[in-house]
Coordinates of C-alpha atoms and ligand atoms in Angstrom, one line a residue:
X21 CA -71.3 -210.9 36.0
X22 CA -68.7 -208.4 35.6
X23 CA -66.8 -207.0 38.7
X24 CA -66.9 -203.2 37.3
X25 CA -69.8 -201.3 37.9
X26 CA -70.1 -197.0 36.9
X27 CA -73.0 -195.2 38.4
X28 CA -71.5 -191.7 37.2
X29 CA -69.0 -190.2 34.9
X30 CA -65.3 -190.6 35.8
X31 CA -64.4 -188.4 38.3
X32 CA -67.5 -188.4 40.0
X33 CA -69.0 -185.7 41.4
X34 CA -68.0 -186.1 45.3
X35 CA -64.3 -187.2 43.8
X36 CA -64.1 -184.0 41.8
X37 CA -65.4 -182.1 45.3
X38 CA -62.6 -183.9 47.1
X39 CA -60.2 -183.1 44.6
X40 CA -61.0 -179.3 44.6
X41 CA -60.4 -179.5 48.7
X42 CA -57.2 -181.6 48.1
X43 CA -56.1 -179.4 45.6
X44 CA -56.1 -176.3 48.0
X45 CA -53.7 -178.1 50.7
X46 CA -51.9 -181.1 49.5
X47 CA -48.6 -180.1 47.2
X48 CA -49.1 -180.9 43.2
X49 CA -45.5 -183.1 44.1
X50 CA -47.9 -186.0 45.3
X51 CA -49.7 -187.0 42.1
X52 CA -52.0 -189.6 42.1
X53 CA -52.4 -191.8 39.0
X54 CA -56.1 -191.4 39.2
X55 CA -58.6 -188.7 39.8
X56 CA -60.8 -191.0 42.2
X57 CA -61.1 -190.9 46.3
X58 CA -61.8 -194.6 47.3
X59 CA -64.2 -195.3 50.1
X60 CA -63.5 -199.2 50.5
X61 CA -61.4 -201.7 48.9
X62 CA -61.7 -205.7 48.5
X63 CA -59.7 -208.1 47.1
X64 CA -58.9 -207.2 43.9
X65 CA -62.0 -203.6 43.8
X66 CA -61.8 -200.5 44.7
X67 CA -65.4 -198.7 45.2
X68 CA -64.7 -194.8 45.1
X69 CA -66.7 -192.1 47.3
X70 CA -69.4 -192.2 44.1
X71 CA -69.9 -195.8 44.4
X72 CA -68.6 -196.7 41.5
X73 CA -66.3 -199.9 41.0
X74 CA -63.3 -200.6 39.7
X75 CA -60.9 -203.4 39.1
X76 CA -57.7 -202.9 40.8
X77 CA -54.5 -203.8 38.4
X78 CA -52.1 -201.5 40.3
X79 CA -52.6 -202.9 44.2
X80 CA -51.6 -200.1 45.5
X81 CA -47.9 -200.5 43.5
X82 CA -47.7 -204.0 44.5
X83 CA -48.4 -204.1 48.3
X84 CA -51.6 -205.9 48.1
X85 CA -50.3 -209.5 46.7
X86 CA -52.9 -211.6 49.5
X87 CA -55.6 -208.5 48.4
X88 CA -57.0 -205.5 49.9
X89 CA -58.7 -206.0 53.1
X90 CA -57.7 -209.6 53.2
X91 CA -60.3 -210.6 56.1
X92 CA -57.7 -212.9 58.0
X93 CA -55.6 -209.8 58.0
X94 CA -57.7 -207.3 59.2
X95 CA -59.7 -209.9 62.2
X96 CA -55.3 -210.1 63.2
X97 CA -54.7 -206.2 62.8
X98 CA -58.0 -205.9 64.9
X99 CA -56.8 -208.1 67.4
X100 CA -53.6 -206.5 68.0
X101 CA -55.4 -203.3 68.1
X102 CA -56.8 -204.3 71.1
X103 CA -54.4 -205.8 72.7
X104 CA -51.3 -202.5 72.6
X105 CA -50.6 -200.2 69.2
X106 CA -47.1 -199.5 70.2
X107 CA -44.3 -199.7 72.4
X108 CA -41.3 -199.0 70.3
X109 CA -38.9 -202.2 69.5
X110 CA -36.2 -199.8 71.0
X111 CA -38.0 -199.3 74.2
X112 CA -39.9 -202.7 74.6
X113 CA -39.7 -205.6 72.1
X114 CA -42.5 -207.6 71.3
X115 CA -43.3 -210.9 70.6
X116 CA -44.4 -210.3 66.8
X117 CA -41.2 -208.5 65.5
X118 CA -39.2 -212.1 66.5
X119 CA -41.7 -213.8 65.1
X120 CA -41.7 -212.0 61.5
X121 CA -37.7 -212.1 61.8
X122 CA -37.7 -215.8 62.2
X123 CA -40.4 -216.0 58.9
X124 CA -37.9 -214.1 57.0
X125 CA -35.0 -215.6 58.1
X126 CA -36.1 -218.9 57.2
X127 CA -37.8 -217.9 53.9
X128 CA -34.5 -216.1 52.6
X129 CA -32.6 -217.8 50.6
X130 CA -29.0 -218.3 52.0
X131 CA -27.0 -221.4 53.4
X132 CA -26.0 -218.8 56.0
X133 CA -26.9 -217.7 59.4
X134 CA -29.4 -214.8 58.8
X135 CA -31.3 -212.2 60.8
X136 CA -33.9 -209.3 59.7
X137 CA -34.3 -206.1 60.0
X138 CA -37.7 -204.4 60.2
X139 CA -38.3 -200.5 59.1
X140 CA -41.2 -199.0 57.8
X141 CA -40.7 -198.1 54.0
X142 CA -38.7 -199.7 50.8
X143 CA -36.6 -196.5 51.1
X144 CA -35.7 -197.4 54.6
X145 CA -34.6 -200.8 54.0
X146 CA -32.5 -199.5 51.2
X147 CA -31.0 -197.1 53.3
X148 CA -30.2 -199.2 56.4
X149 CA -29.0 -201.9 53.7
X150 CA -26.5 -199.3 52.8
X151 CA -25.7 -198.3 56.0
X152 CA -24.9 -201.8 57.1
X153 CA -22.7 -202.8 54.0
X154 CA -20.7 -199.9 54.8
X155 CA -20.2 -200.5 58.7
X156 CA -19.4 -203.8 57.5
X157 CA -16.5 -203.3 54.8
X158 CA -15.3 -200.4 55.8
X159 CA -15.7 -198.9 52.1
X160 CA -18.0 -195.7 51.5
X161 CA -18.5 -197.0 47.3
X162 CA -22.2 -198.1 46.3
X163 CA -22.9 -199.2 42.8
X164 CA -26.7 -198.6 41.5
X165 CA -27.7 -199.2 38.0
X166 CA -29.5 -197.0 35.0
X167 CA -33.4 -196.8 35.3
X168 CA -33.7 -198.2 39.1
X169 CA -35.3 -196.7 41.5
X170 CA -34.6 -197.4 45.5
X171 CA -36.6 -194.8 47.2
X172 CA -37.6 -191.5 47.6
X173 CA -35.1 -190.0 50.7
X174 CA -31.8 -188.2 50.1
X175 CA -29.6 -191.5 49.9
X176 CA -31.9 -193.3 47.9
X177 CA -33.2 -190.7 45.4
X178 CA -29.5 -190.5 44.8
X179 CA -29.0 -194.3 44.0
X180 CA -32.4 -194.0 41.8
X181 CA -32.5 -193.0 38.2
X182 CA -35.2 -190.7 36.1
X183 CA -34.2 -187.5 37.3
X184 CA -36.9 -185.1 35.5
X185 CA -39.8 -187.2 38.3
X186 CA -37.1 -187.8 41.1
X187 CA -34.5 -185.5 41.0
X188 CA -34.8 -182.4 39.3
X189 CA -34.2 -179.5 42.0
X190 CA -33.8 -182.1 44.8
X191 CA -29.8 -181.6 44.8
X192 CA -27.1 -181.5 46.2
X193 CA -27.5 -185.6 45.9
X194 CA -25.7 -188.5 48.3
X195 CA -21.7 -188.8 47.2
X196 CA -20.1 -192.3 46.4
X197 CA -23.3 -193.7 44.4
X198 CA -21.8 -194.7 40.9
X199 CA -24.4 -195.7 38.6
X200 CA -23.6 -198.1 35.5
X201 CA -26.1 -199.6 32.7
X202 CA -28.5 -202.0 33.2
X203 CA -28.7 -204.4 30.4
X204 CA -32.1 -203.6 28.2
X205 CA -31.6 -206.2 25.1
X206 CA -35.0 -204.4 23.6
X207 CA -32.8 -200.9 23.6
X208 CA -29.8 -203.2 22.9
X209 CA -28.3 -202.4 26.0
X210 CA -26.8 -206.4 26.1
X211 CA -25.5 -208.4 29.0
X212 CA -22.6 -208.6 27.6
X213 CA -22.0 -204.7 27.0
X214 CA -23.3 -204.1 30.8
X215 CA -20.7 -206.2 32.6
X216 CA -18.2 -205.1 30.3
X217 CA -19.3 -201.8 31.7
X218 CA -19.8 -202.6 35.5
X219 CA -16.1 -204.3 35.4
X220 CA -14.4 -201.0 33.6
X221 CA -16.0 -198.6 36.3
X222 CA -15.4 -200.9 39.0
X223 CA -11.5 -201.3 38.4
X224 CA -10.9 -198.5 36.4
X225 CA -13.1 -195.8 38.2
X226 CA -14.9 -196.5 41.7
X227 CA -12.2 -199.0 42.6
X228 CA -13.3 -202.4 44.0
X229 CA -11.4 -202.4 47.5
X230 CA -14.1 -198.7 47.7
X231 CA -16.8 -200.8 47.0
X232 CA -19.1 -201.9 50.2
X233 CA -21.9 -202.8 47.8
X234 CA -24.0 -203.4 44.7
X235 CA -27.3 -202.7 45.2
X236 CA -29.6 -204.3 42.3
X237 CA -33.3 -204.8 41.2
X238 CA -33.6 -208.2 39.7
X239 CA -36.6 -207.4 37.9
X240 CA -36.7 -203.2 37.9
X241 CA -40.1 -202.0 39.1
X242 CA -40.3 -198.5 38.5
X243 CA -37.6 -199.0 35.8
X244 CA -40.4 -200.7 33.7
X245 CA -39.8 -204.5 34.7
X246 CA -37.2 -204.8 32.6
X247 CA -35.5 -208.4 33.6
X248 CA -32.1 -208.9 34.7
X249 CA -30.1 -211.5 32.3
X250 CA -28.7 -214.8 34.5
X251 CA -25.2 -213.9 32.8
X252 CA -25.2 -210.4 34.3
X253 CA -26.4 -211.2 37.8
X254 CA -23.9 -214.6 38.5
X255 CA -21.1 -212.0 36.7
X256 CA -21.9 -209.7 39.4
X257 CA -22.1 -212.2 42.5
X258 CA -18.9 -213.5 41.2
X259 CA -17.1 -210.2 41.4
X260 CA -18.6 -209.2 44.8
X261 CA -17.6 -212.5 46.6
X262 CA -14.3 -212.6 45.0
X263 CA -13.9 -208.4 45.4
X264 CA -15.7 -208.8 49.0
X265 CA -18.5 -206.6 47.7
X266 CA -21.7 -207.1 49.6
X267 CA -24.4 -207.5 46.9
X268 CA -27.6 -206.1 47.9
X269 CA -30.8 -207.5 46.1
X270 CA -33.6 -204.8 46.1
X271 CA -36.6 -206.9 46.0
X272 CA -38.9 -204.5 47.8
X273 CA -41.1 -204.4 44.3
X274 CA -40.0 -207.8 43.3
X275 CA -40.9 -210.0 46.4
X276 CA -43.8 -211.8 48.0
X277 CA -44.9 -214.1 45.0
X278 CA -44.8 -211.4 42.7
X279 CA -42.4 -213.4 40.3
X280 CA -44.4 -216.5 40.9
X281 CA -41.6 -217.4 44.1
X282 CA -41.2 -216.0 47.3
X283 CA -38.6 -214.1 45.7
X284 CA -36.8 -213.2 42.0
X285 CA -33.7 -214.3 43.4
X286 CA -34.8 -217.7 43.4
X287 CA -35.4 -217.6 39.8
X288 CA -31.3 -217.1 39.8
X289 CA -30.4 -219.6 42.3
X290 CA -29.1 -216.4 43.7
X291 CA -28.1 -215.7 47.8
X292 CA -27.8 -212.4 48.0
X293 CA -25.9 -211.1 50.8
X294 CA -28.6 -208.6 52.0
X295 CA -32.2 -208.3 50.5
X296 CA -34.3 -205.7 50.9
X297 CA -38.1 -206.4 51.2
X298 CA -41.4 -203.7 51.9
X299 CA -44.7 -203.3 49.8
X300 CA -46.7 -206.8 49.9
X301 CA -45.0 -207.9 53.4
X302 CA -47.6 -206.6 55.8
X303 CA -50.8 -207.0 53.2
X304 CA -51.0 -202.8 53.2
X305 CA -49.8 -201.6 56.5
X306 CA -45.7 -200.2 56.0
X307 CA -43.6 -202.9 56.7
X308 CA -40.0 -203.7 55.7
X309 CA -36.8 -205.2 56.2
X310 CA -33.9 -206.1 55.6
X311 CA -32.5 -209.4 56.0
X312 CA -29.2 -211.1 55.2
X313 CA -25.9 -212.6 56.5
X314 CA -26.0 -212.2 60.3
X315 CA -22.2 -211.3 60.5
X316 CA -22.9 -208.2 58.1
X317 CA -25.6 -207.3 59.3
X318 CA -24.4 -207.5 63.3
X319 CA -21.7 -205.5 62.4
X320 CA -23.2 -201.8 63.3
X321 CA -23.0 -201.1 66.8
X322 CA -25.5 -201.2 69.3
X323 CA -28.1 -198.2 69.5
X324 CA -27.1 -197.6 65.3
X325 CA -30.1 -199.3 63.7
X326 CA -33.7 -198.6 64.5
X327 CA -36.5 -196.1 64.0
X328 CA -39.2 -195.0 66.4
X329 CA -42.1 -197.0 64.4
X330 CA -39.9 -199.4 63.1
X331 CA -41.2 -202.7 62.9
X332 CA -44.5 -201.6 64.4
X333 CA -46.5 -204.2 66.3
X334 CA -49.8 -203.5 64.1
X335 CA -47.8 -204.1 60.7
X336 CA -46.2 -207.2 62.2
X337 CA -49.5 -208.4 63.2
X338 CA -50.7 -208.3 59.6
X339 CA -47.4 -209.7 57.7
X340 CA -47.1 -212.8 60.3
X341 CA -51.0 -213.3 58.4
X342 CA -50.1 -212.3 55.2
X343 CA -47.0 -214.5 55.2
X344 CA -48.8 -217.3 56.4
X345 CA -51.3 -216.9 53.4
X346 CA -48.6 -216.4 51.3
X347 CA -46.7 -220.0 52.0
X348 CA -49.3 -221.8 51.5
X349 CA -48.9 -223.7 48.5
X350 CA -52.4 -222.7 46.5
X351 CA -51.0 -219.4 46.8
X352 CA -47.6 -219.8 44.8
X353 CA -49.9 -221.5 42.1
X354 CA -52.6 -218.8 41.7
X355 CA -49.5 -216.3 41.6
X356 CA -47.8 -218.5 38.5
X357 CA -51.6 -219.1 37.1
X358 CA -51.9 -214.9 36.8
X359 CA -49.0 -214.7 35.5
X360 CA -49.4 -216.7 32.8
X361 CA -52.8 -215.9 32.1
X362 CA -51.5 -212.4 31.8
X363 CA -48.2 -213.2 29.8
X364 CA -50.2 -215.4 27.4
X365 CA -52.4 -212.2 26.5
X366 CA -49.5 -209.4 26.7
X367 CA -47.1 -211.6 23.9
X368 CA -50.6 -211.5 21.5
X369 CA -51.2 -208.1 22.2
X370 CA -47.4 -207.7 21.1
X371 CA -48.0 -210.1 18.2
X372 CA -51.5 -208.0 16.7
X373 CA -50.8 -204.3 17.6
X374 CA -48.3 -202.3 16.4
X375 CA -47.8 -200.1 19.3
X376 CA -47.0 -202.5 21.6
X377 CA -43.0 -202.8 20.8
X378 CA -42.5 -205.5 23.5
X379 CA -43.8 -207.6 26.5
X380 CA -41.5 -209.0 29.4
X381 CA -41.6 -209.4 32.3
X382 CA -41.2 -212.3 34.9
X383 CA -44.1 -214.3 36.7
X384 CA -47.2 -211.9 37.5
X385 CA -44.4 -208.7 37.3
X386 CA -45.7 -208.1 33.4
X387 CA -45.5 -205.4 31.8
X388 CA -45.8 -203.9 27.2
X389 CA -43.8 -200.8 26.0
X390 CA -45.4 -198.6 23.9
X391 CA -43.9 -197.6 21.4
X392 CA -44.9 -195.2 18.5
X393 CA -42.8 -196.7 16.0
X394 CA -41.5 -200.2 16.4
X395 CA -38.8 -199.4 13.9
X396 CA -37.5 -196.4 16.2
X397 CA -38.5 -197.7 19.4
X398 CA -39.9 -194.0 19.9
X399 CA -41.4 -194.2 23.6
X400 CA -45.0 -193.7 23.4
X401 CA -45.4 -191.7 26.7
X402 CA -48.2 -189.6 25.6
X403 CA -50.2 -192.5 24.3
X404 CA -49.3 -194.5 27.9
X405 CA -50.8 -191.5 29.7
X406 CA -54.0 -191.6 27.6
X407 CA -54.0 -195.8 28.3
X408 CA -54.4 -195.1 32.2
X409 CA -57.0 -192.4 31.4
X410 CA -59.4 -194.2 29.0
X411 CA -58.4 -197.5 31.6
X412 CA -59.8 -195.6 34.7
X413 CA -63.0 -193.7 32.5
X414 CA -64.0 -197.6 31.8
X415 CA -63.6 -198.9 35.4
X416 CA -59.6 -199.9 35.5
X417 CA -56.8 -198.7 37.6
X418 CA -53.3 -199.7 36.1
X419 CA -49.8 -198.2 36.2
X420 CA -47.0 -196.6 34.3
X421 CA -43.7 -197.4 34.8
X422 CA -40.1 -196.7 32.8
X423 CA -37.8 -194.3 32.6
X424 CA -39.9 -192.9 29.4
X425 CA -42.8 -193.1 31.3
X426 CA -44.2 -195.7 28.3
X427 CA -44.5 -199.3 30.2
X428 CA -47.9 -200.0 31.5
X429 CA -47.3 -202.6 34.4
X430 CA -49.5 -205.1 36.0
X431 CA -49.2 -205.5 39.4
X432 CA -53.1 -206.7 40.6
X433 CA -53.5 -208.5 44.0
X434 CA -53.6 -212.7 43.6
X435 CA -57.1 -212.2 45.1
X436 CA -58.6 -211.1 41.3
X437 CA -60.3 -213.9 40.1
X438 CA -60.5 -215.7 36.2
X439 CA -63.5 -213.5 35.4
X440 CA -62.1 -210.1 36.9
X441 CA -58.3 -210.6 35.0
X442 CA -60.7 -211.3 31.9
X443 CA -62.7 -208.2 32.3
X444 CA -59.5 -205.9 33.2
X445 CA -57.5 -207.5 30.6
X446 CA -60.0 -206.4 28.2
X447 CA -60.4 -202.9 29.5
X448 CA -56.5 -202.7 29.1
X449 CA -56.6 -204.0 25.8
X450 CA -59.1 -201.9 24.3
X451 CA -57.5 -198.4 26.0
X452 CA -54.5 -199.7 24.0
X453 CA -55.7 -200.0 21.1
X454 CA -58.4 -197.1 21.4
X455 CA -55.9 -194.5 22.5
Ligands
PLP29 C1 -37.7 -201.7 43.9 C2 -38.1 -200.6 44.9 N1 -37.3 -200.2 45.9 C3 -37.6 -199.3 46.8 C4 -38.8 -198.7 46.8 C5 -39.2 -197.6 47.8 O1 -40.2 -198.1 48.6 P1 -41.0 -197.1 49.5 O2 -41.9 -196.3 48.5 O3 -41.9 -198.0 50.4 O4 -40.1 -196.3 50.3 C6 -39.7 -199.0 45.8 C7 -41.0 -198.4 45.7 O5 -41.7 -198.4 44.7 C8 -39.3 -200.0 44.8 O6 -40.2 -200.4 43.8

């Protein structure tokens, strides 16, 4: 039985109503990758306000990884409801921040003493990550990379790339963010090239004794998955613990079984001195943190670190679930299961049509480029647009992602089942080659 069911064309005709009344308040800065209001939302489904259903590949950009409405989740969020909504950590702890610091802490990987920092939002773990390294060396200097993205606030639009989406008319941006290639073997951007790179602007250009921290996305999300070579990342940690660089792993994207472990960075063997984590943590409620090297990260004084609805009870309630869902060890194997499942078909679809110029990806973060000429490696953004378009009309939500705008990602919750990646894969694959 397939998982997708239309009652009415796509938008519907209480979606299109809804969009009409959006339309007239809501700035056109906030798009939506679909045309559709959702009324509920299960595992891996969405049901919209015209009761159609649709099979969810985008997870709300990755924050769903135990699935939407998980019902362990929301019987804890429902408890806690009860119980208080908020006190603020800075007025009156509680005992579920500790207990979600102590889950990271241990999960992290680091022979090291650690303690966590929770905030609400990816941007805000990025920022307090930078804000940290800095207290801690002294140095104002943060190296960022080409395509990554960190956030959508002053400081971290700054350290993020694609300007025309991010940027444009956004300026005057942060100072003392340098940003240097990311290697991209399929646009022969090579590993080799990139360090050569990051060691020329580090000595010859930012300086290394101005440098608090590299900040880096082991697998780039909104970059368009594109996969950090081993040789680039243990070039990197070798410079930063030799130049006393704080290395700062963005894994807010990344994280939470996405890659198949608990983190990318233990694909690398890699301890990163801070990581930054958000999205799948709290199973949909805004959640994130910051955790790393308790020395670093106890550096910034008293009263400097915080946020009114940091690390809000209600969101702690529903990561200490969603972590404990995600340890389990049937978990980590229905993560690497989807992502092989979905690799497997991505590398044929590269193999039998034309446009797809490459697949990558690591674990369940997958993702093709479209291109419109393999020879050229012309971006196919147009093309990608009408992917997500003909994907939705025919019951799938899926992504974009890349600096061309021409990667469609996959990012479904591990709650989609054999028979529901089967259908969507096929939904996906026929908007590819139909459009
Ligand atoms: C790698 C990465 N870092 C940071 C962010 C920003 O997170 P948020 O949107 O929660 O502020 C994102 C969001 O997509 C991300 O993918």
């Amino acid at each position: 039985m397939s998982s997708i069911a239309l009652r009415t064309e796509v938008p519907g005709p209480r979606s299109r109503e809804l969009a009409a009344r959006r339309a007239a308040v809501v700035p056109r800065g906030l798009v939506s990758a679909t045309p559709i209001f959702v009324q509920a939302a299960r595992g891996a489904t969405i049901t919209d306000v015209d009761d159609n259903v649709f099979l969810d590949f985008a997870g709300g950009i990755g924050t769903l990884n135990v699935g939407s409405t998980q019902p362990e989740v929301v019987d804890a969020i429902k408890n806690q409801v009860e119980r208080f909504l908020h006190t603020a950590a800075t007025v009156v702890m509680y005992e579920g921040y500790v207990r979600v610091a102590e889950a990271l802490v241990r999960l992290a990987p680091g022979q090291f003493q650690k303690s966590a920092l929770l905030l609400n939002s990816g941007a805000e773990a990025i920022e307090n990550a930078v804000k940290i390294a800095r207290h801690a060396t002294g140095r104002s200097a943060i190296i960022v990379f080409s395509h990554a993205f960190h956030g959508r606030t002053l400081l971290t639009m700054s350290m993020s790339a694609k300007y025309s989406t991010y940027k444009a008319g956004f300026g005057p941006f942060a100072p003392e963010v340098y940003r240097l290639p990311f290697p991209d073997e399929y646009r022969d951007v090579s590993s080799r090239q990139a360090i050569e790179a990051f060691h020329e602007a580090l000595y010859e250009e930012v300086g290394a004794d101005k440098t608090a921290a590299v900040v880096v996305e082991l697998v780039q999300g909104e970059g368009g998955f594109l996969v950090a070579p081993p040789d680039f990342i243990a070039e990197i940690r070798e410079v930063c613990s030799r130049e006393g660089i704080l290395l700062v792993v963005d894994e807010v994207q990344s994280g939470f079984w996405r890659t198949g472990r608990f983190l990318a960075s233990e694909h690398y063997g890699l301890e990163p001195d801070l990581v930054c984590l958000g999205k799948s943590l709290a199973a949909g409620l805004p959640l994130s943190a910051v955790v790393g090297r308790s020395e670093v990260m106890d550096s910034a004084q008293p009263g400097g670190l915080g946020g009114t609805f940091a690390g809000n009870p209600v969101s702690c309630a529903a990561a200490l679930v969603a972590l404990d869902l995600m340890e389990r060890p049937e978990f980590t194997l229905r993560a690497q299961a989807v992502g092989e499942i979905v690799r497997r078909e991505f590398d044929r679809w590269h193999q039998e049509i034309a446009d797809v110029g490459c697949a990558r990806g690591l674990g369940a973060m997958a993702a093709v480029e479209l291109v419109s000429d393999r020879g050229t490696k012309e971006p196919a953004t147009n093309k990608a647009d009408r992917v997500l378009r003909w994907s939705y009309e025919h019951g799938l939500i899926t992504l974009k992602a890349g600096t061309y705008g021409n990667i469609i990602r996959f990012l479904a919750p591990f709650a989609v089942t054999n028979a529901e990646l089967g259908e969507g894969l096929a939904v996906l694959e026929a908007a590819i080659r139909d459009a």
